[in-house]
Amino acid sequence: MNFSTRVVALFTCASMAGCGIVSGEKQAHVVRRQVSDQANDLGASKALGAKSVAKDRADRLNAAMGSGRISRDIVFLHDGVTTFGLLRLTRTQITNALSDHFKIRVDLSSLPNDKPWNPSEDLRAYNQAWFDASRKIADDAFAPGGAFASECAVASESCARSFLAAKGRLLFRHPLTATELDRAMKVYSGSLAVGGRVPLARAFQSLLASPRFLYVVETPSSSSARISGAGLATRLALLINDSTPSEALLNLASSGSLDSQEGLRNQARLMLEAPEARRMARRFARKWLGLGKLAQVPKGPSVAELFTPSHVSAYAEETEKFIERYFFDGLAFDGIYGSKSSWVNRFNAPSYGLESSKPEFEWRALNPVHSGGILTQPSTLALHAVANKGSIVRRGVFLLTDVLCQPVGSPPANAEKLAAEAVGTKVVSEREKLALLRASPACASCHEKIDNLGFALEQFDAVGRAVFQNDEGLPLTAEGSIAWDAPGGKNQKFAGAAEFGAIMATSPVSRSCFVRKWADSALGAPLTPESSAQLDALASSFATHLDGKRLVLDFVVSSLFTTRPIQ
């Protein structure tokens, strides 16, 4: 895999404060050499270009540093080509990996985000934050009472080498090469004069801060596009455990046990039985439904008392647990859009018109007239609303894009002006305002689809409480219709969220969209047009069983999972 097409943040000893006392000139030289080594090690076809970029970066770093100063700057290798096949671990995955494999508990809230890397991101800010976090993690791990407090208590090169090789394999997800291990040992040796636990802590930090840990770099075999055994182990762990591979999983990869479809499927089946697998469902819920954005949604004074941090947390937790129930605890697929029950505690109970004094969630029956699975949960309804009331348009866009996977065009540049002109001086309800907008040719094509779907969720306020009249005191009917574009399709009328949810629960379009959203989340990136055939096959199979675990098992043996590079 061509490493020169990657953006790599290089956290080498040369760029780490305290890794060794070297001059600025020496640092720049080491950075240049190690960047060049990285390009050579990974067989970059544009190695000369990569080295030139790295040399320029290092020269500028050297000029900016002052002689003898230890720099904490981050050096990037980037040849201007869009990244392909590279994924950065999220802070959730880092947290899980350190806890699962080393029993290290960390708080990574200082990292800028919990999203996979994207080409437009300011990597310098992220990598500086990760450098600071990795230093604290290493220091705490070797402090009295820390996870590694008893490791190599007496300075010993052989003990340090064995420790770094073992931990490095788990961090890098492959056995350390001689070069990689030697680099870590140089950090250890260069810090011995400090004494105490510092040398091993600094060497462990150099592994943590390496791009080999922070980024997933996948290398298909030379004979095909299939990901290697270690790469499949990493994909399995990231998908099912939201973590990195365990030693046992890496051993299976080394033995070739993951090379066959049967072996891969059997291992996935075993992993789905472990408690850690439930992270998968929660991650999917967060990504598919945008739950991470919930806390940033502005709310007005009329609903503020039901939108405190505790309420927001409960709204998101309910939906995560709900999707988890589908994958692991017997909720039928139809229930995703049609369940008349959900998880309720004292914070989300008021949105359902229920009473509860318990902070713990209970599975409780809801009002069946206003129940439609995730469609009528406070998280979904609050996300797609305005400050003090619901929004037909925002909820219609959500249903169109996230439930039916239908594209939505951008509104005209003068949309607000058109809306104002359509309404004029009349006092109208939101439904009436939208009817006036649909009379405009510039608005009709999109609003015909959006509005009719959004009507289904019209009877809910900004935090999901059922409401039965608009601001003008007129009854809200929540009546609408779905216009299917498929050949032979016909409009389906509904009155309210429950009837709409029942349609979504059985719709081939919504089922296919669910598979697409699942695949998007599982791969960590949107699907490409080239993936349509594999996706159609997966959706066709899913339509015959509608089982969450089987969807996962079918997915991991498909070429979507085993061959498609992450973007």
Coordinates of C-alpha atoms in Angstrom, one line a residue:
M1 CA 0.0 0.0 0.0
N2 CA 1.4 3.3 -1.0
F3 CA 2.3 5.2 2.1
S4 CA 3.2 8.4 0.3
T5 CA -0.5 8.8 -0.4
R6 CA -1.1 9.0 3.4
V7 CA -1.1 11.9 5.7
V8 CA 1.0 10.7 8.7
A9 CA 1.6 12.4 11.9
L10 CA 5.1 11.3 13.0
F11 CA 5.5 11.2 16.8
T12 CA 9.1 10.1 16.9
C13 CA 11.5 10.5 19.8
A14 CA 12.9 13.5 17.8
S15 CA 9.7 15.3 18.1
M16 CA 8.9 14.5 21.8
A17 CA 9.9 16.6 24.7
G18 CA 12.0 14.6 27.1
C19 CA 12.9 11.8 24.7
G20 CA 16.5 12.7 24.7
I21 CA 18.7 15.8 25.0
V22 CA 19.6 16.6 21.4
S23 CA 20.2 19.8 19.6
G24 CA 17.7 21.3 17.2
E25 CA 20.0 20.5 14.3
K26 CA 20.3 16.9 15.5
Q27 CA 16.5 16.7 15.9
A28 CA 15.8 17.8 12.3
H29 CA 18.3 15.3 11.0
V30 CA 16.7 12.5 13.0
V31 CA 13.2 13.6 11.8
R32 CA 14.4 13.6 8.2
R33 CA 16.0 10.1 8.5
Q34 CA 13.0 8.6 10.3
V35 CA 10.5 10.0 7.8
S36 CA 12.6 8.6 5.0
D37 CA 12.8 5.3 6.8
Q38 CA 9.0 5.3 7.1
A39 CA 8.6 5.9 3.3
N40 CA 11.1 3.1 2.5
D41 CA 9.7 0.7 5.0
L42 CA 6.3 0.9 3.5
G43 CA 7.5 0.7 -0.1
A44 CA 6.2 4.1 -1.2
S45 CA 6.4 4.4 -5.0
K46 CA 6.8 8.2 -4.5
A47 CA 9.5 7.9 -1.9
L48 CA 11.6 10.6 -3.4
G49 CA 8.8 13.0 -3.3
A50 CA 7.9 12.0 0.2
K51 CA 11.5 12.5 1.3
S52 CA 11.6 15.9 -0.3
V53 CA 8.5 16.9 1.5
A54 CA 9.8 15.6 4.8
K55 CA 13.2 17.3 4.3
D56 CA 11.5 20.6 3.6
R57 CA 9.4 20.1 6.8
A58 CA 12.4 19.2 8.9
D59 CA 14.5 22.1 7.5
R60 CA 11.8 24.5 8.4
L61 CA 11.4 22.9 11.8
N62 CA 15.1 23.2 12.4
A63 CA 15.1 26.8 11.4
A64 CA 12.3 27.5 13.8
M65 CA 13.7 25.7 16.7
G66 CA 16.8 27.4 18.3
S67 CA 19.9 25.3 18.9
G68 CA 19.5 22.9 21.8
R69 CA 15.7 23.4 22.2
I70 CA 13.6 20.2 22.4
S71 CA 10.7 20.6 20.1
R72 CA 7.2 19.2 20.6
D73 CA 6.2 20.1 17.0
I74 CA 4.5 17.5 14.9
V75 CA 6.0 16.7 11.5
F76 CA 3.7 15.6 8.7
L77 CA 4.4 13.5 5.7
H78 CA 2.0 14.5 2.9
D79 CA 2.5 14.5 -0.9
G80 CA -0.8 16.2 -1.7
V81 CA -2.7 13.1 -2.7
T82 CA -6.0 12.3 -1.2
T83 CA -5.7 9.7 1.6
F84 CA -6.8 6.2 0.7
G85 CA -6.9 3.2 2.9
L86 CA -6.1 5.1 6.1
L87 CA -8.3 5.4 9.2
R88 CA -7.5 7.0 12.5
L89 CA -8.6 5.4 15.7
T90 CA -11.3 7.4 17.5
R91 CA -10.8 8.3 21.1
T92 CA -13.4 5.7 22.0
Q93 CA -11.4 3.0 20.3
I94 CA -8.2 4.2 21.9
T95 CA -9.9 4.2 25.3
N96 CA -11.3 0.7 24.8
A97 CA -8.0 -0.7 23.5
L98 CA -6.0 0.6 26.5
S99 CA -8.6 -0.8 28.9
D100 CA -9.1 -4.1 27.1
H101 CA -5.4 -5.0 26.6
F102 CA -3.5 -3.2 29.4
K103 CA -6.2 -2.4 32.0
I104 CA -5.3 1.3 31.6
R105 CA -8.3 3.6 32.3
V106 CA -8.0 6.9 30.6
D107 CA -10.0 10.1 30.0
L108 CA -9.4 11.4 26.5
S109 CA -12.0 14.2 26.5
S110 CA -9.1 16.6 25.8
L111 CA -8.8 15.2 22.3
P112 CA -10.6 17.5 19.8
N113 CA -13.1 15.0 18.5
D114 CA -14.2 11.4 18.4
K115 CA -14.4 11.1 14.6
P116 CA -12.3 9.2 12.1
W117 CA -9.7 11.3 10.4
N118 CA -10.7 13.3 7.3
P119 CA -8.4 15.1 4.8
S120 CA -9.6 18.6 5.7
E121 CA -8.8 18.3 9.4
D122 CA -6.1 20.3 11.1
L123 CA -3.9 17.4 12.1
R124 CA -1.4 19.5 14.0
A125 CA -3.9 20.4 16.7
Y126 CA -5.1 16.8 17.0
N127 CA -1.7 15.3 17.1
Q128 CA -0.4 17.8 19.7
A129 CA -3.4 16.9 21.9
W130 CA -2.6 13.2 21.4
F131 CA 1.0 13.7 22.2
D132 CA 0.1 15.4 25.5
A133 CA -2.4 12.6 26.3
S134 CA 0.0 9.8 25.5
R135 CA 2.6 11.3 27.8
K136 CA 0.2 11.4 30.7
I137 CA -1.0 7.8 29.9
A138 CA 2.5 6.5 30.1
D139 CA 3.4 8.4 33.2
D140 CA 0.3 7.2 35.0
A141 CA 0.8 3.6 33.9
F142 CA 4.2 3.4 35.4
A143 CA 3.4 5.4 38.6
P144 CA 2.8 3.5 41.9
G145 CA -0.4 1.7 41.6
G146 CA -0.4 2.0 37.8
A147 CA -1.0 -0.8 35.3
F148 CA 2.8 -1.2 34.7
A149 CA 4.0 -0.3 38.2
S150 CA 5.7 -3.7 38.6
E151 CA 7.1 -4.0 35.0
C152 CA 10.9 -4.0 34.8
A153 CA 11.2 -2.4 38.2
V154 CA 15.0 -2.8 37.9
A155 CA 16.6 -1.2 34.8
S156 CA 17.3 -4.1 32.4
E157 CA 17.7 -3.8 28.7
S158 CA 16.5 -7.4 28.1
C159 CA 13.4 -6.8 30.3
A160 CA 12.7 -3.5 28.5
R161 CA 13.1 -5.1 25.1
S162 CA 10.7 -8.0 26.0
F163 CA 8.2 -5.6 27.5
L164 CA 8.2 -3.2 24.5
A165 CA 8.0 -6.1 22.0
A166 CA 5.0 -7.6 23.7
K167 CA 3.1 -4.3 24.2
G168 CA 4.2 -3.0 20.8
R169 CA 2.6 -6.0 19.1
L170 CA -0.7 -5.1 20.6
L171 CA -0.4 -1.4 19.9
F172 CA 0.9 -1.8 16.3
R173 CA -1.3 -4.8 15.7
H174 CA 1.6 -6.7 14.2
P175 CA 4.9 -8.0 15.6
L176 CA 7.4 -5.1 15.8
T177 CA 10.0 -5.1 13.1
A178 CA 13.7 -5.0 14.2
T179 CA 13.7 -1.3 13.2
E180 CA 10.6 -0.5 15.2
L181 CA 11.8 -2.2 18.3
D182 CA 15.3 -0.6 18.0
R183 CA 13.7 2.8 17.8
A184 CA 11.8 2.2 21.0
M185 CA 14.9 0.9 22.7
K186 CA 16.8 4.0 21.6
V187 CA 14.3 6.1 23.5
Y188 CA 14.7 3.8 26.5
S189 CA 18.5 4.0 26.4
G190 CA 18.5 7.7 25.9
S191 CA 16.5 8.2 29.0
L192 CA 18.3 5.9 31.4
A193 CA 20.3 8.8 32.9
V194 CA 17.0 10.1 34.3
G195 CA 16.5 7.0 36.3
G196 CA 13.4 5.7 38.0
R197 CA 10.4 4.6 35.9
V198 CA 11.0 7.3 33.3
P199 CA 13.0 5.4 30.6
L200 CA 10.4 2.6 30.1
A201 CA 7.6 5.2 30.3
R202 CA 9.1 7.3 27.6
A203 CA 9.7 4.2 25.4
F204 CA 6.1 3.1 25.9
Q205 CA 5.0 6.6 25.1
S206 CA 7.0 6.5 21.8
L207 CA 4.9 3.4 20.8
L208 CA 1.6 5.0 21.9
A209 CA 2.5 8.2 19.9
S210 CA 3.5 6.3 16.8
P211 CA 1.3 6.6 13.7
R212 CA 1.5 2.8 13.7
F213 CA -0.9 2.8 16.7
L214 CA -3.0 5.9 15.9
Y215 CA -3.6 5.1 12.3
V216 CA -4.9 1.9 10.6
V217 CA -2.8 1.3 7.5
E218 CA -4.0 -1.6 5.5
T219 CA -1.9 -3.5 3.0
P220 CA -3.7 -5.8 0.5
S221 CA -1.7 -8.8 -0.7
S222 CA 0.2 -8.4 -3.9
S223 CA -1.9 -11.0 -5.7
S224 CA -5.4 -9.6 -4.8
A225 CA -7.1 -6.8 -3.0
R226 CA -8.0 -8.9 0.0
I227 CA -6.8 -7.5 3.3
S228 CA -4.1 -9.5 5.1
G229 CA -4.8 -11.6 8.2
A230 CA -3.6 -8.9 10.6
G231 CA -5.7 -6.4 8.7
L232 CA -8.8 -8.5 9.0
A233 CA -8.1 -9.0 12.7
T234 CA -8.0 -5.2 13.1
R235 CA -11.2 -4.8 11.1
L236 CA -13.0 -7.4 13.2
A237 CA -11.9 -5.8 16.5
L238 CA -12.8 -2.3 15.4
L239 CA -16.2 -3.4 14.0
I240 CA -17.4 -5.7 16.8
N241 CA -15.5 -4.5 19.9
D242 CA -14.9 -0.9 18.9
S243 CA -11.3 -1.7 20.0
T244 CA -8.1 -3.1 18.6
P245 CA -7.3 -6.8 18.3
S246 CA -6.5 -8.9 21.4
E247 CA -3.4 -11.1 21.5
A248 CA -5.6 -14.1 20.9
L249 CA -7.1 -12.5 17.7
L250 CA -3.7 -11.6 16.4
N251 CA -2.6 -15.2 17.0
L252 CA -5.5 -16.4 14.9
A253 CA -4.5 -14.0 12.2
S254 CA -0.9 -15.2 12.3
S255 CA -2.0 -18.8 12.0
G256 CA -4.2 -18.2 8.9
S257 CA -7.4 -18.9 10.7
L258 CA -9.0 -15.7 9.4
D259 CA -8.0 -16.3 5.8
S260 CA -11.1 -18.4 4.9
Q261 CA -14.7 -17.2 4.9
E262 CA -15.6 -20.0 7.3
G263 CA -12.9 -19.1 9.7
L264 CA -13.7 -15.4 9.6
R265 CA -17.4 -16.0 10.1
N266 CA -16.8 -18.4 13.0
Q267 CA -14.5 -15.9 14.8
A268 CA -17.0 -13.1 14.3
R269 CA -19.8 -15.3 15.7
L270 CA -17.7 -16.0 18.8
M271 CA -16.9 -12.3 19.3
L272 CA -20.6 -11.4 19.0
E273 CA -21.2 -13.4 22.1
A274 CA -18.8 -11.4 24.3
P275 CA -20.1 -8.4 26.3
E276 CA -17.7 -6.0 24.4
A277 CA -19.7 -6.7 21.2
R278 CA -22.5 -4.5 22.5
R279 CA -20.3 -1.5 21.8
M280 CA -20.9 -2.2 18.1
A281 CA -24.6 -1.5 18.3
R282 CA -24.2 1.6 20.3
R283 CA -21.5 3.0 18.0
F284 CA -23.9 2.3 15.0
A285 CA -26.7 4.1 16.8
R286 CA -24.5 7.1 17.5
K287 CA -23.3 7.4 13.9
W288 CA -26.5 6.6 12.1
L289 CA -28.7 8.9 14.1
G290 CA -26.2 11.6 14.9
L291 CA -26.5 11.3 18.6
G292 CA -23.2 13.0 19.2
K293 CA -24.7 16.2 18.0
L294 CA -27.6 16.2 20.4
A295 CA -26.0 18.3 23.1
Q296 CA -25.2 21.0 20.6
V297 CA -28.8 21.5 19.5
P298 CA -30.1 24.9 20.8
K299 CA -33.3 24.8 22.8
G300 CA -35.5 27.6 24.0
P301 CA -36.8 28.4 27.5
S302 CA -40.1 26.6 27.0
V303 CA -38.3 23.2 26.9
A304 CA -35.0 24.0 28.7
E305 CA -36.0 22.2 31.9
L306 CA -36.2 18.9 29.8
F307 CA -33.0 19.6 28.0
T308 CA -30.4 19.7 30.8
P309 CA -27.1 17.6 30.3
S310 CA -28.8 14.8 32.3
H311 CA -31.8 14.8 30.0
V312 CA -29.6 14.9 26.9
S313 CA -27.5 12.0 28.2
A314 CA -30.6 10.0 28.9
Y315 CA -32.1 10.6 25.5
A316 CA -29.0 9.4 23.7
E317 CA -28.6 6.4 26.1
E318 CA -32.2 5.3 25.5
T319 CA -31.6 5.1 21.7
E320 CA -28.2 3.4 22.1
K321 CA -29.8 0.7 24.4
F322 CA -32.7 0.4 22.0
I323 CA -30.5 -0.4 19.0
E324 CA -28.5 -2.7 21.2
R325 CA -31.7 -4.6 22.0
Y326 CA -32.3 -5.2 18.3
F327 CA -28.8 -6.7 17.7
F328 CA -28.5 -8.7 20.9
D329 CA -31.8 -9.0 22.9
G330 CA -34.5 -10.1 20.6
L331 CA -36.1 -6.9 19.4
A332 CA -37.5 -7.6 15.9
F333 CA -36.5 -5.4 13.0
D334 CA -40.0 -4.2 12.7
G335 CA -39.6 -2.8 16.2
I336 CA -37.0 -0.3 15.1
Y337 CA -39.7 1.8 13.5
G338 CA -42.8 0.3 15.2
S339 CA -42.0 -0.7 18.8
K340 CA -44.6 0.4 21.4
S341 CA -42.1 0.1 24.2
S342 CA -38.7 1.6 25.0
W343 CA -36.1 2.2 27.8
V344 CA -37.4 4.8 30.3
N345 CA -35.9 6.5 33.3
R346 CA -36.7 9.6 35.3
F347 CA -35.1 11.9 32.7
N348 CA -36.8 10.8 29.5
A349 CA -40.1 9.7 31.1
P350 CA -41.7 13.2 30.9
S351 CA -41.2 13.2 27.1
Y352 CA -43.4 10.1 27.0
G353 CA -46.0 11.5 29.4
L354 CA -44.9 8.9 32.0
E355 CA -43.7 9.1 35.6
S356 CA -40.5 7.6 36.9
S357 CA -38.3 8.3 39.8
K358 CA -35.6 5.8 38.9
P359 CA -32.2 6.8 37.3
E360 CA -31.9 3.3 35.9
F361 CA -33.6 2.4 32.7
E362 CA -36.6 0.1 32.5
W363 CA -38.2 -1.4 29.5
R364 CA -41.7 0.0 29.6
A365 CA -44.8 0.2 27.4
L366 CA -45.6 3.6 25.8
N367 CA -48.7 5.2 24.4
P368 CA -49.2 3.1 21.2
V369 CA -50.8 6.0 19.4
H370 CA -47.6 8.0 19.5
S371 CA -45.0 5.2 19.3
G372 CA -42.8 4.5 16.4
G373 CA -39.6 3.0 17.6
I374 CA -36.6 5.3 17.1
L375 CA -38.8 7.7 15.1
T376 CA -40.6 8.9 18.2
Q377 CA -37.8 8.8 20.7
P378 CA -36.8 12.1 22.3
S379 CA -33.3 11.9 20.9
T380 CA -34.5 11.8 17.3
L381 CA -37.3 14.4 17.8
A382 CA -35.1 16.8 19.7
L383 CA -32.3 16.6 17.1
H384 CA -34.6 17.5 14.3
A385 CA -36.5 20.4 15.8
V386 CA -36.1 24.1 16.4
A387 CA -35.6 25.9 19.7
N388 CA -39.1 25.7 21.1
K389 CA -41.1 23.4 18.8
G390 CA -40.9 20.6 16.3
S391 CA -40.0 21.1 12.7
I392 CA -41.8 19.4 9.8
V393 CA -39.0 20.2 7.4
R394 CA -36.1 19.1 9.6
R395 CA -37.8 15.9 10.5
G396 CA -38.8 15.3 6.9
V397 CA -35.2 15.7 5.8
F398 CA -34.2 13.2 8.4
L399 CA -36.7 10.6 7.3
L400 CA -35.8 11.1 3.7
T401 CA -32.1 10.9 4.1
D402 CA -31.5 8.6 7.1
V403 CA -34.5 6.2 6.9
L404 CA -35.1 6.1 3.2
C405 CA -31.6 7.0 1.9
Q406 CA -33.1 9.4 -0.6
P407 CA -31.0 12.4 -1.7
V408 CA -32.2 15.9 -0.8
G409 CA -31.3 18.9 -3.0
S410 CA -29.8 22.1 -1.5
P411 CA -32.4 24.8 -0.9
P412 CA -32.2 27.8 -3.2
A413 CA -29.9 30.6 -2.1
N414 CA -32.9 32.9 -1.6
A415 CA -35.0 30.3 0.3
E416 CA -35.7 32.6 3.2
K417 CA -36.8 35.4 0.8
L418 CA -39.1 33.0 -1.1
A419 CA -40.6 31.8 2.2
A420 CA -41.3 35.3 3.3
E421 CA -42.8 36.3 0.0
A422 CA -45.0 33.2 0.0
V423 CA -46.4 34.0 3.4
G424 CA -46.6 37.7 3.1
T425 CA -48.4 39.3 6.0
K426 CA -50.6 36.4 6.7
V427 CA -50.5 34.6 10.1
V428 CA -50.3 30.9 9.2
S429 CA -49.3 27.6 10.7
E430 CA -46.2 25.7 9.7
R431 CA -48.3 23.3 7.6
E432 CA -50.0 26.2 5.8
K433 CA -46.7 28.0 5.3
L434 CA -45.2 24.9 3.6
A435 CA -48.3 24.6 1.4
L436 CA -47.6 28.1 0.2
L437 CA -44.0 27.2 -0.4
R438 CA -44.9 24.2 -2.5
A439 CA -46.8 26.5 -4.8
S440 CA -43.5 28.0 -5.8
P441 CA -41.8 26.0 -8.7
A442 CA -38.4 26.6 -7.0
C443 CA -39.5 24.9 -3.9
A444 CA -42.1 22.3 -5.0
S445 CA -39.8 19.4 -6.1
C446 CA -38.1 19.0 -2.8
H447 CA -40.8 20.1 -0.4
E448 CA -43.3 17.7 -1.9
K449 CA -41.2 14.8 -0.6
I450 CA -39.8 16.5 2.6
D451 CA -43.1 17.9 3.9
N452 CA -45.2 14.9 3.4
L453 CA -42.8 12.8 5.4
G454 CA -42.3 15.4 8.1
F455 CA -46.0 15.5 8.7
A456 CA -45.7 12.1 10.3
L457 CA -43.8 13.7 13.3
E458 CA -45.8 16.9 13.4
Q459 CA -47.4 15.9 16.7
F460 CA -44.3 16.2 18.8
D461 CA -42.6 19.3 20.4
A462 CA -38.9 20.1 20.6
V463 CA -38.1 17.4 23.2
G464 CA -40.5 14.7 21.9
R465 CA -43.6 15.4 24.0
A466 CA -46.9 14.7 22.2
V467 CA -48.8 17.9 21.2
F468 CA -52.2 18.1 19.7
Q469 CA -52.6 21.6 18.5
N470 CA -50.4 24.2 16.9
D471 CA -49.6 27.7 18.1
E472 CA -52.9 29.0 16.6
G473 CA -54.9 26.5 18.6
L474 CA -55.7 24.4 15.6
P475 CA -55.5 20.6 15.8
L476 CA -52.5 18.8 14.5
T477 CA -53.5 15.9 12.4
A478 CA -50.1 14.5 11.4
E479 CA -51.6 13.2 8.2
G480 CA -49.4 12.8 5.1
S481 CA -48.5 10.4 2.4
I482 CA -45.4 8.7 1.0
A483 CA -44.8 8.9 -2.8
W484 CA -42.7 5.9 -3.8
D485 CA -40.6 6.5 -6.9
A486 CA -40.2 2.8 -7.7
P487 CA -42.0 1.5 -10.8
G488 CA -45.5 0.6 -10.0
G489 CA -45.3 2.4 -6.6
K490 CA -48.2 4.3 -5.3
N491 CA -48.8 6.8 -2.5
Q492 CA -49.3 5.4 0.9
K493 CA -51.3 7.6 3.3
F494 CA -50.8 7.7 7.0
A495 CA -52.2 9.5 10.0
G496 CA -49.6 10.0 12.7
A497 CA -46.3 8.5 13.7
A498 CA -47.5 5.1 14.6
E499 CA -49.0 4.4 11.1
F500 CA -45.9 5.9 9.4
G501 CA -43.6 3.7 11.5
A502 CA -45.6 0.6 10.5
I503 CA -45.0 1.5 6.9
M504 CA -41.3 2.0 7.4
A505 CA -41.1 -1.3 9.3
T506 CA -42.2 -3.3 6.3
S507 CA -40.8 -1.1 3.5
P508 CA -38.2 -2.6 1.2
V509 CA -36.7 0.9 0.8
S510 CA -36.2 1.5 4.5
R511 CA -34.8 -2.0 5.0
S512 CA -32.3 -1.5 2.2
C513 CA -31.4 1.9 3.6
F514 CA -30.8 0.3 7.1
V515 CA -28.2 -2.0 5.5
R516 CA -26.6 0.9 3.7
K517 CA -26.3 2.9 6.9
W518 CA -25.0 -0.1 8.7
A519 CA -22.3 -0.6 6.1
D520 CA -21.4 3.0 6.1
S521 CA -20.9 2.9 9.9
A522 CA -19.1 -0.5 9.8
L523 CA -16.5 0.7 7.3
G524 CA -16.0 4.0 8.9
A525 CA -16.6 5.9 5.6
P526 CA -19.3 6.4 3.0
L527 CA -19.7 3.7 0.4
T528 CA -18.5 4.3 -3.1
P529 CA -20.6 3.7 -6.3
E530 CA -18.3 0.7 -7.0
S531 CA -19.7 -1.0 -3.9
S532 CA -23.3 -1.1 -5.1
A533 CA -23.3 -4.7 -6.3
Q534 CA -22.0 -6.0 -3.0
L535 CA -24.4 -3.8 -1.1
D536 CA -27.4 -5.0 -3.1
A537 CA -26.4 -8.6 -2.4
L538 CA -26.2 -7.8 1.3
A539 CA -29.5 -6.0 1.3
S540 CA -31.2 -8.8 -0.6
S541 CA -30.0 -11.4 1.9
F542 CA -31.0 -9.2 4.9
A543 CA -34.5 -8.9 3.5
T544 CA -35.0 -12.7 3.9
H545 CA -34.1 -12.8 7.6
L546 CA -34.0 -9.2 9.1
D547 CA -31.6 -10.5 11.8
G548 CA -29.0 -8.1 13.2
K549 CA -26.3 -10.6 14.1
R550 CA -26.7 -12.4 10.8
L551 CA -26.3 -9.0 9.0
V552 CA -22.9 -8.6 10.8
L553 CA -21.8 -12.2 9.9
D554 CA -22.8 -11.8 6.3
F555 CA -21.0 -8.4 6.2
V556 CA -17.7 -9.6 7.5
V557 CA -17.4 -12.3 4.8
S558 CA -18.4 -10.0 2.0
S559 CA -15.9 -8.2 -0.2
L560 CA -17.1 -5.0 1.3
F561 CA -15.3 -6.0 4.5
T562 CA -12.5 -8.1 3.3
T563 CA -11.3 -6.2 0.3
R564 CA -12.6 -2.7 0.2
P565 CA -10.1 -0.1 1.4
I566 CA -11.2 2.3 4.1
Q567 CA -11.4 5.9 2.8

